[in-house]
Amino acid sequence: MGTAGNLNVKFGAITTGLKQGLKESESLIEGTVSKINNMKGQLLAVGAIAMPVAAVRNWAAAVNDLEDKTNMSAESASRLLAVGEFVGLATEEMSGAMAKMSKTAYTAAKAIETAAASGNISQDVFTKFGIQILDSNNRLLSAEQILSNVTDKHRAMANGVEKTAMEMEIFGRSGAKLNDLLNLTEDQFQAVYESAEKTGLVLDHKTTQAFEDAEFEINASKQALKGLAVSIGAQMLPQFQALAEGTR
């Protein structure tokens, strides 16, 4: 048999192998689709469970983040985030604004201490607007109490440049977005707090910490699976190289 004949035989064998492989793949795909169709009920059930789990996981993470940034209790952080959402603030915006307020208050407390030691009056934003941030022992008040004092002052001020300047100085760039929140009445705050309690949005630290720990475990599992995939890929490299050679 000549060279052309040998090539025809080889190509014929390759074609037959490809057809057989395609038929096996088609059968495998059909079987997989059939199994998925049979599992639709279970998959829908898993999806129904996954959605609320993801929601509480995200909420717990936001509460935990606000706890860390302000040293607030989980319950207080939960209520404050609920108020933020009530006026249209994302949890990230609320958390960032409160973190900035806490930092500003800490800096102001140091300025008040330094000024008092030299018999002067501090020029910090809180002193300037007459907002209390220290208790009777000159210790910094809680972030929740400072916000309450800021809100009281804010409500009493007329709208205008001075009010906007105070918002920006205390809360940074997010200050303007907090205008609606700072204008809420005490009754409105309490109504949102009560609603958050009833609807289960108020979490304790044990719960938020449990979700954070679970997140670490999930990340560790992802790393383990990624490592397994990399290991298998490394072992399959010779086969890929041989396939590439065969293709050429």
JSON list of C-alpha atoms in Angstrom, two decimals:
[
{"chain": "A", "resi": 1, "resn": "MET", "atom": "CA", "xyz": [0.00, 0.00, 0.00]},
{"chain": "A", "resi": 2, "resn": "GLY", "atom": "CA", "xyz": [1.38, 3.42, -0.95]},
{"chain": "A", "resi": 3, "resn": "THR", "atom": "CA", "xyz": [1.88, 6.44, 1.31]},
{"chain": "A", "resi": 4, "resn": "ALA", "atom": "CA", "xyz": [-1.50, 7.90, 0.35]},
{"chain": "A", "resi": 5, "resn": "GLY", "atom": "CA", "xyz": [-3.19, 4.63, 1.19]},
{"chain": "A", "resi": 6, "resn": "ASN", "atom": "CA", "xyz": [-1.49, 4.45, 4.60]},
{"chain": "A", "resi": 7, "resn": "LEU", "atom": "CA", "xyz": [-2.61, 8.00, 5.32]},
{"chain": "A", "resi": 8, "resn": "ASN", "atom": "CA", "xyz": [-6.18, 7.17, 4.37]},
{"chain": "A", "resi": 9, "resn": "VAL", "atom": "CA", "xyz": [-6.18, 4.22, 6.73]},
{"chain": "A", "resi": 10, "resn": "LYS", "atom": "CA", "xyz": [-4.75, 6.32, 9.57]},
{"chain": "A", "resi": 11, "resn": "PHE", "atom": "CA", "xyz": [-7.22, 9.17, 9.00]},
{"chain": "A", "resi": 12, "resn": "GLY", "atom": "CA", "xyz": [-10.03, 6.66, 8.84]},
{"chain": "A", "resi": 13, "resn": "ALA", "atom": "CA", "xyz": [-9.00, 5.23, 12.19]},
{"chain": "A", "resi": 14, "resn": "ILE", "atom": "CA", "xyz": [-8.77, 8.71, 13.69]},
{"chain": "A", "resi": 15, "resn": "THR", "atom": "CA", "xyz": [-12.20, 9.62, 12.33]},
{"chain": "A", "resi": 16, "resn": "THR", "atom": "CA", "xyz": [-13.71, 6.45, 13.72]},
{"chain": "A", "resi": 17, "resn": "GLY", "atom": "CA", "xyz": [-12.17, 7.22, 17.11]},
{"chain": "A", "resi": 18, "resn": "LEU", "atom": "CA", "xyz": [-13.50, 10.77, 17.05]},
{"chain": "A", "resi": 19, "resn": "LYS", "atom": "CA", "xyz": [-17.00, 9.59, 16.15]},
{"chain": "A", "resi": 20, "resn": "GLN", "atom": "CA", "xyz": [-16.90, 7.05, 18.96]},
{"chain": "A", "resi": 21, "resn": "GLY", "atom": "CA", "xyz": [-15.68, 9.71, 21.39]},
{"chain": "A", "resi": 22, "resn": "LEU", "atom": "CA", "xyz": [-18.39, 12.15, 20.31]},
{"chain": "A", "resi": 23, "resn": "LYS", "atom": "CA", "xyz": [-21.06, 9.49, 20.70]},
{"chain": "A", "resi": 24, "resn": "GLU", "atom": "CA", "xyz": [-19.83, 8.68, 24.21]},
{"chain": "A", "resi": 25, "resn": "SER", "atom": "CA", "xyz": [-19.74, 12.40, 25.07]},
{"chain": "A", "resi": 26, "resn": "GLU", "atom": "CA", "xyz": [-23.24, 12.89, 23.70]},
{"chain": "A", "resi": 27, "resn": "SER", "atom": "CA", "xyz": [-24.48, 9.99, 25.81]},
{"chain": "A", "resi": 28, "resn": "LEU", "atom": "CA", "xyz": [-22.75, 11.41, 28.87]},
{"chain": "A", "resi": 29, "resn": "ILE", "atom": "CA", "xyz": [-24.26, 14.87, 28.32]},
{"chain": "A", "resi": 30, "resn": "GLU", "atom": "CA", "xyz": [-27.75, 13.42, 27.84]},
{"chain": "A", "resi": 31, "resn": "GLY", "atom": "CA", "xyz": [-27.37, 11.43, 31.04]},
{"chain": "A", "resi": 32, "resn": "THR", "atom": "CA", "xyz": [-26.18, 14.52, 32.94]},
{"chain": "A", "resi": 33, "resn": "VAL", "atom": "CA", "xyz": [-29.06, 16.65, 31.64]},
{"chain": "A", "resi": 34, "resn": "SER", "atom": "CA", "xyz": [-31.49, 13.90, 32.61]},
{"chain": "A", "resi": 35, "resn": "LYS", "atom": "CA", "xyz": [-30.06, 13.81, 36.14]},
{"chain": "A", "resi": 36, "resn": "ILE", "atom": "CA", "xyz": [-30.27, 17.60, 36.44]},
{"chain": "A", "resi": 37, "resn": "ASN", "atom": "CA", "xyz": [-33.91, 17.53, 35.32]},
{"chain": "A", "resi": 38, "resn": "ASN", "atom": "CA", "xyz": [-34.63, 14.90, 37.94]},
{"chain": "A", "resi": 39, "resn": "MET", "atom": "CA", "xyz": [-32.90, 17.05, 40.57]},
{"chain": "A", "resi": 40, "resn": "LYS", "atom": "CA", "xyz": [-34.75, 20.30, 39.76]},
{"chain": "A", "resi": 41, "resn": "GLY", "atom": "CA", "xyz": [-36.81, 20.08, 42.90]},
{"chain": "A", "resi": 42, "resn": "GLN", "atom": "CA", "xyz": [-33.75, 19.57, 45.09]},
{"chain": "A", "resi": 43, "resn": "LEU", "atom": "CA", "xyz": [-31.82, 22.32, 43.32]},
{"chain": "A", "resi": 44, "resn": "LEU", "atom": "CA", "xyz": [-34.68, 24.77, 43.79]},
{"chain": "A", "resi": 45, "resn": "ALA", "atom": "CA", "xyz": [-34.84, 23.84, 47.46]},
{"chain": "A", "resi": 46, "resn": "VAL", "atom": "CA", "xyz": [-31.08, 24.42, 47.83]},
{"chain": "A", "resi": 47, "resn": "GLY", "atom": "CA", "xyz": [-31.44, 27.80, 46.09]},
{"chain": "A", "resi": 48, "resn": "ALA", "atom": "CA", "xyz": [-34.32, 28.75, 48.37]},
{"chain": "A", "resi": 49, "resn": "ILE", "atom": "CA", "xyz": [-32.15, 27.98, 51.38]},
{"chain": "A", "resi": 50, "resn": "ALA", "atom": "CA", "xyz": [-29.03, 29.64, 49.97]},
{"chain": "A", "resi": 51, "resn": "MET", "atom": "CA", "xyz": [-30.69, 33.04, 49.43]},
{"chain": "A", "resi": 52, "resn": "PRO", "atom": "CA", "xyz": [-31.62, 33.75, 53.07]},
{"chain": "A", "resi": 53, "resn": "VAL", "atom": "CA", "xyz": [-28.31, 32.26, 54.23]},
{"chain": "A", "resi": 54, "resn": "ALA", "atom": "CA", "xyz": [-26.44, 34.69, 51.95]},
{"chain": "A", "resi": 55, "resn": "ALA", "atom": "CA", "xyz": [-28.60, 37.58, 53.20]},
{"chain": "A", "resi": 56, "resn": "VAL", "atom": "CA", "xyz": [-27.91, 36.94, 56.88]},
{"chain": "A", "resi": 57, "resn": "ARG", "atom": "CA", "xyz": [-24.26, 36.26, 56.12]},
{"chain": "A", "resi": 58, "resn": "ASN", "atom": "CA", "xyz": [-23.89, 39.68, 54.43]},
{"chain": "A", "resi": 59, "resn": "TRP", "atom": "CA", "xyz": [-25.81, 41.43, 57.21]},
{"chain": "A", "resi": 60, "resn": "ALA", "atom": "CA", "xyz": [-23.74, 39.74, 59.92]},
{"chain": "A", "resi": 61, "resn": "ALA", "atom": "CA", "xyz": [-20.54, 40.76, 58.11]},
{"chain": "A", "resi": 62, "resn": "ALA", "atom": "CA", "xyz": [-21.72, 44.40, 57.94]},
{"chain": "A", "resi": 63, "resn": "VAL", "atom": "CA", "xyz": [-22.61, 44.41, 61.63]},
{"chain": "A", "resi": 64, "resn": "ASN", "atom": "CA", "xyz": [-19.27, 42.85, 62.54]},
{"chain": "A", "resi": 65, "resn": "ASP", "atom": "CA", "xyz": [-17.42, 45.41, 60.42]},
{"chain": "A", "resi": 66, "resn": "LEU", "atom": "CA", "xyz": [-19.18, 48.29, 62.19]},
{"chain": "A", "resi": 67, "resn": "GLU", "atom": "CA", "xyz": [-18.40, 46.71, 65.56]},
{"chain": "A", "resi": 68, "resn": "ASP", "atom": "CA", "xyz": [-14.71, 46.58, 64.69]},
{"chain": "A", "resi": 69, "resn": "LYS", "atom": "CA", "xyz": [-14.56, 50.15, 63.38]},
{"chain": "A", "resi": 70, "resn": "THR", "atom": "CA", "xyz": [-16.41, 51.86, 66.24]},
{"chain": "A", "resi": 71, "resn": "ASN", "atom": "CA", "xyz": [-16.25, 49.46, 69.22]},
{"chain": "A", "resi": 72, "resn": "MET", "atom": "CA", "xyz": [-20.06, 49.51, 69.29]},
{"chain": "A", "resi": 73, "resn": "SER", "atom": "CA", "xyz": [-21.97, 46.49, 70.53]},
{"chain": "A", "resi": 74, "resn": "ALA", "atom": "CA", "xyz": [-23.38, 44.19, 67.87]},
{"chain": "A", "resi": 75, "resn": "GLU", "atom": "CA", "xyz": [-26.89, 45.15, 68.89]},
{"chain": "A", "resi": 76, "resn": "SER", "atom": "CA", "xyz": [-26.19, 48.88, 68.55]},
{"chain": "A", "resi": 77, "resn": "ALA", "atom": "CA", "xyz": [-24.41, 48.36, 65.22]},
{"chain": "A", "resi": 78, "resn": "SER", "atom": "CA", "xyz": [-27.38, 46.33, 63.94]},
{"chain": "A", "resi": 79, "resn": "ARG", "atom": "CA", "xyz": [-29.87, 49.03, 64.89]},
{"chain": "A", "resi": 80, "resn": "LEU", "atom": "CA", "xyz": [-27.75, 51.80, 63.38]},
{"chain": "A", "resi": 81, "resn": "LEU", "atom": "CA", "xyz": [-27.33, 49.95, 60.08]},
{"chain": "A", "resi": 82, "resn": "ALA", "atom": "CA", "xyz": [-31.10, 49.43, 60.01]},
{"chain": "A", "resi": 83, "resn": "VAL", "atom": "CA", "xyz": [-31.61, 53.19, 60.41]},
{"chain": "A", "resi": 84, "resn": "GLY", "atom": "CA", "xyz": [-29.11, 53.77, 57.60]},
{"chain": "A", "resi": 85, "resn": "GLU", "atom": "CA", "xyz": [-31.02, 51.46, 55.27]},
{"chain": "A", "resi": 86, "resn": "PHE", "atom": "CA", "xyz": [-34.26, 53.18, 56.31]},
{"chain": "A", "resi": 87, "resn": "VAL", "atom": "CA", "xyz": [-32.98, 56.46, 54.81]},
{"chain": "A", "resi": 88, "resn": "GLY", "atom": "CA", "xyz": [-31.36, 54.76, 51.80]},
{"chain": "A", "resi": 89, "resn": "LEU", "atom": "CA", "xyz": [-27.75, 54.38, 52.94]},
{"chain": "A", "resi": 90, "resn": "ALA", "atom": "CA", "xyz": [-25.83, 51.26, 51.99]},
{"chain": "A", "resi": 91, "resn": "THR", "atom": "CA", "xyz": [-24.22, 49.41, 54.90]},
{"chain": "A", "resi": 92, "resn": "GLU", "atom": "CA", "xyz": [-20.76, 50.31, 53.54]},
{"chain": "A", "resi": 93, "resn": "GLU", "atom": "CA", "xyz": [-21.65, 54.03, 53.52]},
{"chain": "A", "resi": 94, "resn": "MET", "atom": "CA", "xyz": [-23.04, 53.90, 57.05]},
{"chain": "A", "resi": 95, "resn": "SER", "atom": "CA", "xyz": [-20.04, 51.97, 58.33]},
{"chain": "A", "resi": 96, "resn": "GLY", "atom": "CA", "xyz": [-17.58, 54.34, 56.65]},
{"chain": "A", "resi": 97, "resn": "ALA", "atom": "CA", "xyz": [-19.32, 57.43, 58.02]},
{"chain": "A", "resi": 98, "resn": "MET", "atom": "CA", "xyz": [-19.36, 56.04, 61.57]},
{"chain": "A", "resi": 99, "resn": "ALA", "atom": "CA", "xyz": [-15.71, 55.05, 61.35]},
{"chain": "A", "resi": 100, "resn": "LYS", "atom": "CA", "xyz": [-14.84, 58.60, 60.28]},
{"chain": "A", "resi": 101, "resn": "MET", "atom": "CA", "xyz": [-16.93, 60.06, 63.14]},
{"chain": "A", "resi": 102, "resn": "SER", "atom": "CA", "xyz": [-15.19, 57.82, 65.68]},
{"chain": "A", "resi": 103, "resn": "LYS", "atom": "CA", "xyz": [-11.76, 58.84, 64.37]},
{"chain": "A", "resi": 104, "resn": "THR", "atom": "CA", "xyz": [-12.74, 62.53, 64.41]},
{"chain": "A", "resi": 105, "resn": "ALA", "atom": "CA", "xyz": [-14.06, 62.19, 67.98]},
{"chain": "A", "resi": 106, "resn": "TYR", "atom": "CA", "xyz": [-10.86, 60.48, 69.15]},
{"chain": "A", "resi": 107, "resn": "THR", "atom": "CA", "xyz": [-8.72, 63.21, 67.61]},
{"chain": "A", "resi": 108, "resn": "ALA", "atom": "CA", "xyz": [-10.96, 65.86, 69.16]},
{"chain": "A", "resi": 109, "resn": "ALA", "atom": "CA", "xyz": [-10.70, 64.24, 72.61]},
{"chain": "A", "resi": 110, "resn": "LYS", "atom": "CA", "xyz": [-6.90, 64.46, 72.40]},
{"chain": "A", "resi": 111, "resn": "ALA", "atom": "CA", "xyz": [-7.14, 68.10, 71.29]},
{"chain": "A", "resi": 112, "resn": "ILE", "atom": "CA", "xyz": [-9.46, 68.90, 74.21]},
{"chain": "A", "resi": 113, "resn": "GLU", "atom": "CA", "xyz": [-7.04, 67.28, 76.66]},
{"chain": "A", "resi": 114, "resn": "THR", "atom": "CA", "xyz": [-4.06, 69.17, 75.25]},
{"chain": "A", "resi": 115, "resn": "ALA", "atom": "CA", "xyz": [-5.89, 72.50, 75.22]},
{"chain": "A", "resi": 116, "resn": "ALA", "atom": "CA", "xyz": [-7.15, 72.04, 78.79]},
{"chain": "A", "resi": 117, "resn": "ALA", "atom": "CA", "xyz": [-3.62, 71.31, 80.03]},
{"chain": "A", "resi": 118, "resn": "SER", "atom": "CA", "xyz": [-2.50, 74.71, 78.72]},
{"chain": "A", "resi": 119, "resn": "GLY", "atom": "CA", "xyz": [-5.62, 76.55, 79.85]},
{"chain": "A", "resi": 120, "resn": "ASN", "atom": "CA", "xyz": [-7.01, 77.00, 76.34]},
{"chain": "A", "resi": 121, "resn": "ILE", "atom": "CA", "xyz": [-10.17, 75.98, 74.54]},
{"chain": "A", "resi": 122, "resn": "SER", "atom": "CA", "xyz": [-9.89, 73.31, 71.85]},
{"chain": "A", "resi": 123, "resn": "GLN", "atom": "CA", "xyz": [-10.72, 74.30, 68.29]},
{"chain": "A", "resi": 124, "resn": "ASP", "atom": "CA", "xyz": [-12.06, 70.85, 67.35]},
{"chain": "A", "resi": 125, "resn": "VAL", "atom": "CA", "xyz": [-15.38, 70.53, 65.50]},
{"chain": "A", "resi": 126, "resn": "PHE", "atom": "CA", "xyz": [-17.29, 69.10, 68.48]},
{"chain": "A", "resi": 127, "resn": "THR", "atom": "CA", "xyz": [-16.27, 71.89, 70.85]},
{"chain": "A", "resi": 128, "resn": "LYS", "atom": "CA", "xyz": [-16.97, 74.47, 68.13]},
{"chain": "A", "resi": 129, "resn": "PHE", "atom": "CA", "xyz": [-20.57, 73.25, 67.77]},
{"chain": "A", "resi": 130, "resn": "GLY", "atom": "CA", "xyz": [-21.09, 72.49, 71.45]},
{"chain": "A", "resi": 131, "resn": "ILE", "atom": "CA", "xyz": [-21.43, 68.70, 71.01]},
{"chain": "A", "resi": 132, "resn": "GLN", "atom": "CA", "xyz": [-20.51, 66.59, 74.04]},
{"chain": "A", "resi": 133, "resn": "ILE", "atom": "CA", "xyz": [-18.14, 63.69, 73.34]},
{"chain": "A", "resi": 134, "resn": "LEU", "atom": "CA", "xyz": [-16.66, 63.13, 76.84]},
{"chain": "A", "resi": 135, "resn": "ASP", "atom": "CA", "xyz": [-18.27, 61.85, 80.03]},
{"chain": "A", "resi": 136, "resn": "SER", "atom": "CA", "xyz": [-17.80, 63.36, 83.51]},
{"chain": "A", "resi": 137, "resn": "ASN", "atom": "CA", "xyz": [-14.48, 61.50, 83.83]},
{"chain": "A", "resi": 138, "resn": "ASN", "atom": "CA", "xyz": [-13.20, 62.85, 80.51]},
{"chain": "A", "resi": 139, "resn": "ARG", "atom": "CA", "xyz": [-13.56, 59.45, 78.86]},
{"chain": "A", "resi": 140, "resn": "LEU", "atom": "CA", "xyz": [-14.79, 59.26, 75.27]},
{"chain": "A", "resi": 141, "resn": "LEU", "atom": "CA", "xyz": [-18.50, 58.47, 75.02]},
{"chain": "A", "resi": 142, "resn": "SER", "atom": "CA", "xyz": [-19.71, 55.51, 72.99]},
{"chain": "A", "resi": 143, "resn": "ALA", "atom": "CA", "xyz": [-20.09, 56.01, 69.24]},
{"chain": "A", "resi": 144, "resn": "GLU", "atom": "CA", "xyz": [-23.84, 55.54, 69.62]},
{"chain": "A", "resi": 145, "resn": "GLN", "atom": "CA", "xyz": [-24.07, 58.30, 72.28]},
{"chain": "A", "resi": 146, "resn": "ILE", "atom": "CA", "xyz": [-21.86, 60.67, 70.27]},
{"chain": "A", "resi": 147, "resn": "LEU", "atom": "CA", "xyz": [-24.08, 60.15, 67.21]},
{"chain": "A", "resi": 148, "resn": "SER", "atom": "CA", "xyz": [-27.14, 60.88, 69.35]},
{"chain": "A", "resi": 149, "resn": "ASN", "atom": "CA", "xyz": [-25.55, 64.15, 70.54]},
{"chain": "A", "resi": 150, "resn": "VAL", "atom": "CA", "xyz": [-24.59, 65.08, 66.99]},
{"chain": "A", "resi": 151, "resn": "THR", "atom": "CA", "xyz": [-28.16, 64.35, 65.85]},
{"chain": "A", "resi": 152, "resn": "ASP", "atom": "CA", "xyz": [-29.62, 66.55, 68.59]},
{"chain": "A", "resi": 153, "resn": "LYS", "atom": "CA", "xyz": [-27.41, 69.45, 67.52]},
{"chain": "A", "resi": 154, "resn": "HIS", "atom": "CA", "xyz": [-28.07, 68.84, 63.83]},
{"chain": "A", "resi": 155, "resn": "ARG", "atom": "CA", "xyz": [-31.85, 68.96, 64.27]},
{"chain": "A", "resi": 156, "resn": "ALA", "atom": "CA", "xyz": [-31.61, 72.29, 66.09]},
{"chain": "A", "resi": 157, "resn": "MET", "atom": "CA", "xyz": [-29.56, 73.94, 63.33]},
{"chain": "A", "resi": 158, "resn": "ALA", "atom": "CA", "xyz": [-31.03, 75.77, 60.34]},
{"chain": "A", "resi": 159, "resn": "ASN", "atom": "CA", "xyz": [-30.26, 74.34, 56.92]},
{"chain": "A", "resi": 160, "resn": "GLY", "atom": "CA", "xyz": [-27.35, 76.02, 55.23]},
{"chain": "A", "resi": 161, "resn": "VAL", "atom": "CA", "xyz": [-23.60, 76.14, 54.77]},
{"chain": "A", "resi": 162, "resn": "GLU", "atom": "CA", "xyz": [-22.75, 75.85, 58.48]},
{"chain": "A", "resi": 163, "resn": "LYS", "atom": "CA", "xyz": [-24.86, 72.71, 58.89]},
{"chain": "A", "resi": 164, "resn": "THR", "atom": "CA", "xyz": [-23.32, 71.12, 55.80]},
{"chain": "A", "resi": 165, "resn": "ALA", "atom": "CA", "xyz": [-19.83, 72.05, 57.00]},
{"chain": "A", "resi": 166, "resn": "MET", "atom": "CA", "xyz": [-20.49, 70.31, 60.32]},
{"chain": "A", "resi": 167, "resn": "GLU", "atom": "CA", "xyz": [-21.65, 67.15, 58.52]},
{"chain": "A", "resi": 168, "resn": "MET", "atom": "CA", "xyz": [-18.52, 67.07, 56.37]},
{"chain": "A", "resi": 169, "resn": "GLU", "atom": "CA", "xyz": [-16.12, 67.78, 59.25]},
{"chain": "A", "resi": 170, "resn": "ILE", "atom": "CA", "xyz": [-17.54, 65.01, 61.43]},
{"chain": "A", "resi": 171, "resn": "PHE", "atom": "CA", "xyz": [-18.41, 62.34, 58.86]},
{"chain": "A", "resi": 172, "resn": "GLY", "atom": "CA", "xyz": [-16.10, 63.12, 55.97]},
{"chain": "A", "resi": 173, "resn": "ARG", "atom": "CA", "xyz": [-17.30, 62.81, 52.38]},
{"chain": "A", "resi": 174, "resn": "SER", "atom": "CA", "xyz": [-20.29, 60.72, 53.50]},
{"chain": "A", "resi": 175, "resn": "GLY", "atom": "CA", "xyz": [-21.53, 63.62, 55.64]},
{"chain": "A", "resi": 176, "resn": "ALA", "atom": "CA", "xyz": [-23.89, 65.03, 53.04]},
{"chain": "A", "resi": 177, "resn": "LYS", "atom": "CA", "xyz": [-25.49, 61.60, 52.58]},
{"chain": "A", "resi": 178, "resn": "LEU", "atom": "CA", "xyz": [-26.27, 61.44, 56.31]},
{"chain": "A", "resi": 179, "resn": "ASN", "atom": "CA", "xyz": [-28.42, 64.55, 56.20]},
{"chain": "A", "resi": 180, "resn": "ASP", "atom": "CA", "xyz": [-31.69, 62.59, 56.08]},
{"chain": "A", "resi": 181, "resn": "LEU", "atom": "CA", "xyz": [-30.59, 60.33, 58.93]},
{"chain": "A", "resi": 182, "resn": "LEU", "atom": "CA", "xyz": [-29.49, 63.22, 61.13]},
{"chain": "A", "resi": 183, "resn": "ASN", "atom": "CA", "xyz": [-32.83, 64.94, 60.56]},
{"chain": "A", "resi": 184, "resn": "LEU", "atom": "CA", "xyz": [-34.83, 61.97, 61.88]},
{"chain": "A", "resi": 185, "resn": "THR", "atom": "CA", "xyz": [-36.72, 62.59, 65.11]},
{"chain": "A", "resi": 186, "resn": "GLU", "atom": "CA", "xyz": [-36.13, 60.52, 68.22]},
{"chain": "A", "resi": 187, "resn": "ASP", "atom": "CA", "xyz": [-39.50, 58.82, 67.65]},
{"chain": "A", "resi": 188, "resn": "GLN", "atom": "CA", "xyz": [-38.46, 57.85, 64.12]},
{"chain": "A", "resi": 189, "resn": "PHE", "atom": "CA", "xyz": [-35.20, 56.38, 65.41]},
{"chain": "A", "resi": 190, "resn": "GLN", "atom": "CA", "xyz": [-37.08, 54.35, 68.00]},
{"chain": "A", "resi": 191, "resn": "ALA", "atom": "CA", "xyz": [-39.62, 53.13, 65.43]},
{"chain": "A", "resi": 192, "resn": "VAL", "atom": "CA", "xyz": [-36.83, 51.80, 63.20]},
{"chain": "A", "resi": 193, "resn": "TYR", "atom": "CA", "xyz": [-35.07, 50.24, 66.20]},
{"chain": "A", "resi": 194, "resn": "GLU", "atom": "CA", "xyz": [-38.26, 48.41, 67.20]},
{"chain": "A", "resi": 195, "resn": "SER", "atom": "CA", "xyz": [-38.88, 47.24, 63.62]},
{"chain": "A", "resi": 196, "resn": "ALA", "atom": "CA", "xyz": [-35.31, 45.94, 63.38]},
{"chain": "A", "resi": 197, "resn": "GLU", "atom": "CA", "xyz": [-35.82, 43.98, 66.61]},
{"chain": "A", "resi": 198, "resn": "LYS", "atom": "CA", "xyz": [-39.09, 42.45, 65.41]},
{"chain": "A", "resi": 199, "resn": "THR", "atom": "CA", "xyz": [-37.77, 41.48, 61.98]},
{"chain": "A", "resi": 200, "resn": "GLY", "atom": "CA", "xyz": [-34.62, 39.82, 63.35]},
{"chain": "A", "resi": 201, "resn": "LEU", "atom": "CA", "xyz": [-32.08, 42.34, 62.07]},
{"chain": "A", "resi": 202, "resn": "VAL", "atom": "CA", "xyz": [-30.60, 42.94, 65.54]},
{"chain": "A", "resi": 203, "resn": "LEU", "atom": "CA", "xyz": [-27.81, 40.41, 66.06]},
{"chain": "A", "resi": 204, "resn": "ASP", "atom": "CA", "xyz": [-25.62, 39.77, 69.08]},
{"chain": "A", "resi": 205, "resn": "HIS", "atom": "CA", "xyz": [-21.83, 39.46, 68.96]},
{"chain": "A", "resi": 206, "resn": "LYS", "atom": "CA", "xyz": [-21.92, 35.68, 69.36]},
{"chain": "A", "resi": 207, "resn": "THR", "atom": "CA", "xyz": [-23.90, 35.40, 66.13]},
{"chain": "A", "resi": 208, "resn": "THR", "atom": "CA", "xyz": [-21.79, 37.85, 64.11]},
{"chain": "A", "resi": 209, "resn": "GLN", "atom": "CA", "xyz": [-18.60, 36.19, 65.33]},
{"chain": "A", "resi": 210, "resn": "ALA", "atom": "CA", "xyz": [-19.95, 32.75, 64.40]},
{"chain": "A", "resi": 211, "resn": "PHE", "atom": "CA", "xyz": [-20.56, 33.95, 60.83]},
{"chain": "A", "resi": 212, "resn": "GLU", "atom": "CA", "xyz": [-17.08, 35.47, 60.65]},
{"chain": "A", "resi": 213, "resn": "ASP", "atom": "CA", "xyz": [-15.54, 32.20, 61.85]},
{"chain": "A", "resi": 214, "resn": "ALA", "atom": "CA", "xyz": [-17.63, 30.28, 59.31]},
{"chain": "A", "resi": 215, "resn": "GLU", "atom": "CA", "xyz": [-16.38, 32.63, 56.57]},
{"chain": "A", "resi": 216, "resn": "PHE", "atom": "CA", "xyz": [-12.79, 31.78, 57.49]},
{"chain": "A", "resi": 217, "resn": "GLU", "atom": "CA", "xyz": [-13.60, 28.07, 57.31]},
{"chain": "A", "resi": 218, "resn": "ILE", "atom": "CA", "xyz": [-15.21, 28.52, 53.88]},
{"chain": "A", "resi": 219, "resn": "ASN", "atom": "CA", "xyz": [-12.13, 30.40, 52.66]},
{"chain": "A", "resi": 220, "resn": "ALA", "atom": "CA", "xyz": [-9.88, 27.63, 53.98]},
{"chain": "A", "resi": 221, "resn": "SER", "atom": "CA", "xyz": [-11.97, 25.03, 52.13]},
{"chain": "A", "resi": 222, "resn": "LYS", "atom": "CA", "xyz": [-11.75, 27.07, 48.91]},
{"chain": "A", "resi": 223, "resn": "GLN", "atom": "CA", "xyz": [-7.96, 27.18, 49.28]},
{"chain": "A", "resi": 224, "resn": "ALA", "atom": "CA", "xyz": [-7.83, 23.41, 49.81]},
{"chain": "A", "resi": 225, "resn": "LEU", "atom": "CA", "xyz": [-9.94, 22.78, 46.69]},
{"chain": "A", "resi": 226, "resn": "LYS", "atom": "CA", "xyz": [-7.81, 25.21, 44.69]},
{"chain": "A", "resi": 227, "resn": "GLY", "atom": "CA", "xyz": [-4.67, 23.45, 45.87]},
{"chain": "A", "resi": 228, "resn": "LEU", "atom": "CA", "xyz": [-6.13, 20.09, 44.85]},
{"chain": "A", "resi": 229, "resn": "ALA", "atom": "CA", "xyz": [-6.98, 21.44, 41.39]},
{"chain": "A", "resi": 230, "resn": "VAL", "atom": "CA", "xyz": [-3.47, 22.84, 40.96]},
{"chain": "A", "resi": 231, "resn": "SER", "atom": "CA", "xyz": [-1.94, 19.53, 42.06]},
{"chain": "A", "resi": 232, "resn": "ILE", "atom": "CA", "xyz": [-4.08, 17.52, 39.64]},
{"chain": "A", "resi": 233, "resn": "GLY", "atom": "CA", "xyz": [-3.32, 19.99, 36.85]},
{"chain": "A", "resi": 234, "resn": "ALA", "atom": "CA", "xyz": [0.42, 19.63, 37.48]},
{"chain": "A", "resi": 235, "resn": "GLN", "atom": "CA", "xyz": [0.14, 15.82, 37.31]},
{"chain": "A", "resi": 236, "resn": "MET", "atom": "CA", "xyz": [-1.83, 16.05, 34.05]},
{"chain": "A", "resi": 237, "resn": "LEU", "atom": "CA", "xyz": [0.71, 18.36, 32.40]},
{"chain": "A", "resi": 238, "resn": "PRO", "atom": "CA", "xyz": [2.55, 15.51, 30.58]},
{"chain": "A", "resi": 239, "resn": "GLN", "atom": "CA", "xyz": [-0.78, 14.36, 29.08]},
{"chain": "A", "resi": 240, "resn": "PHE", "atom": "CA", "xyz": [-1.56, 17.89, 27.91]},
{"chain": "A", "resi": 241, "resn": "GLN", "atom": "CA", "xyz": [1.89, 18.15, 26.38]},
{"chain": "A", "resi": 242, "resn": "ALA", "atom": "CA", "xyz": [1.45, 14.82, 24.62]},
{"chain": "A", "resi": 243, "resn": "LEU", "atom": "CA", "xyz": [-1.97, 15.94, 23.35]},
{"chain": "A", "resi": 244, "resn": "ALA", "atom": "CA", "xyz": [-0.45, 19.17, 22.02]},
{"chain": "A", "resi": 245, "resn": "GLU", "atom": "CA", "xyz": [2.28, 17.20, 20.27]},
{"chain": "A", "resi": 246, "resn": "GLY", "atom": "CA", "xyz": [-0.28, 14.82, 18.78]},
{"chain": "A", "resi": 247, "resn": "THR", "atom": "CA", "xyz": [-2.41, 17.72, 17.56]},
{"chain": "A", "resi": 248, "resn": "ARG", "atom": "CA", "xyz": [0.54, 19.25, 15.75]}
]
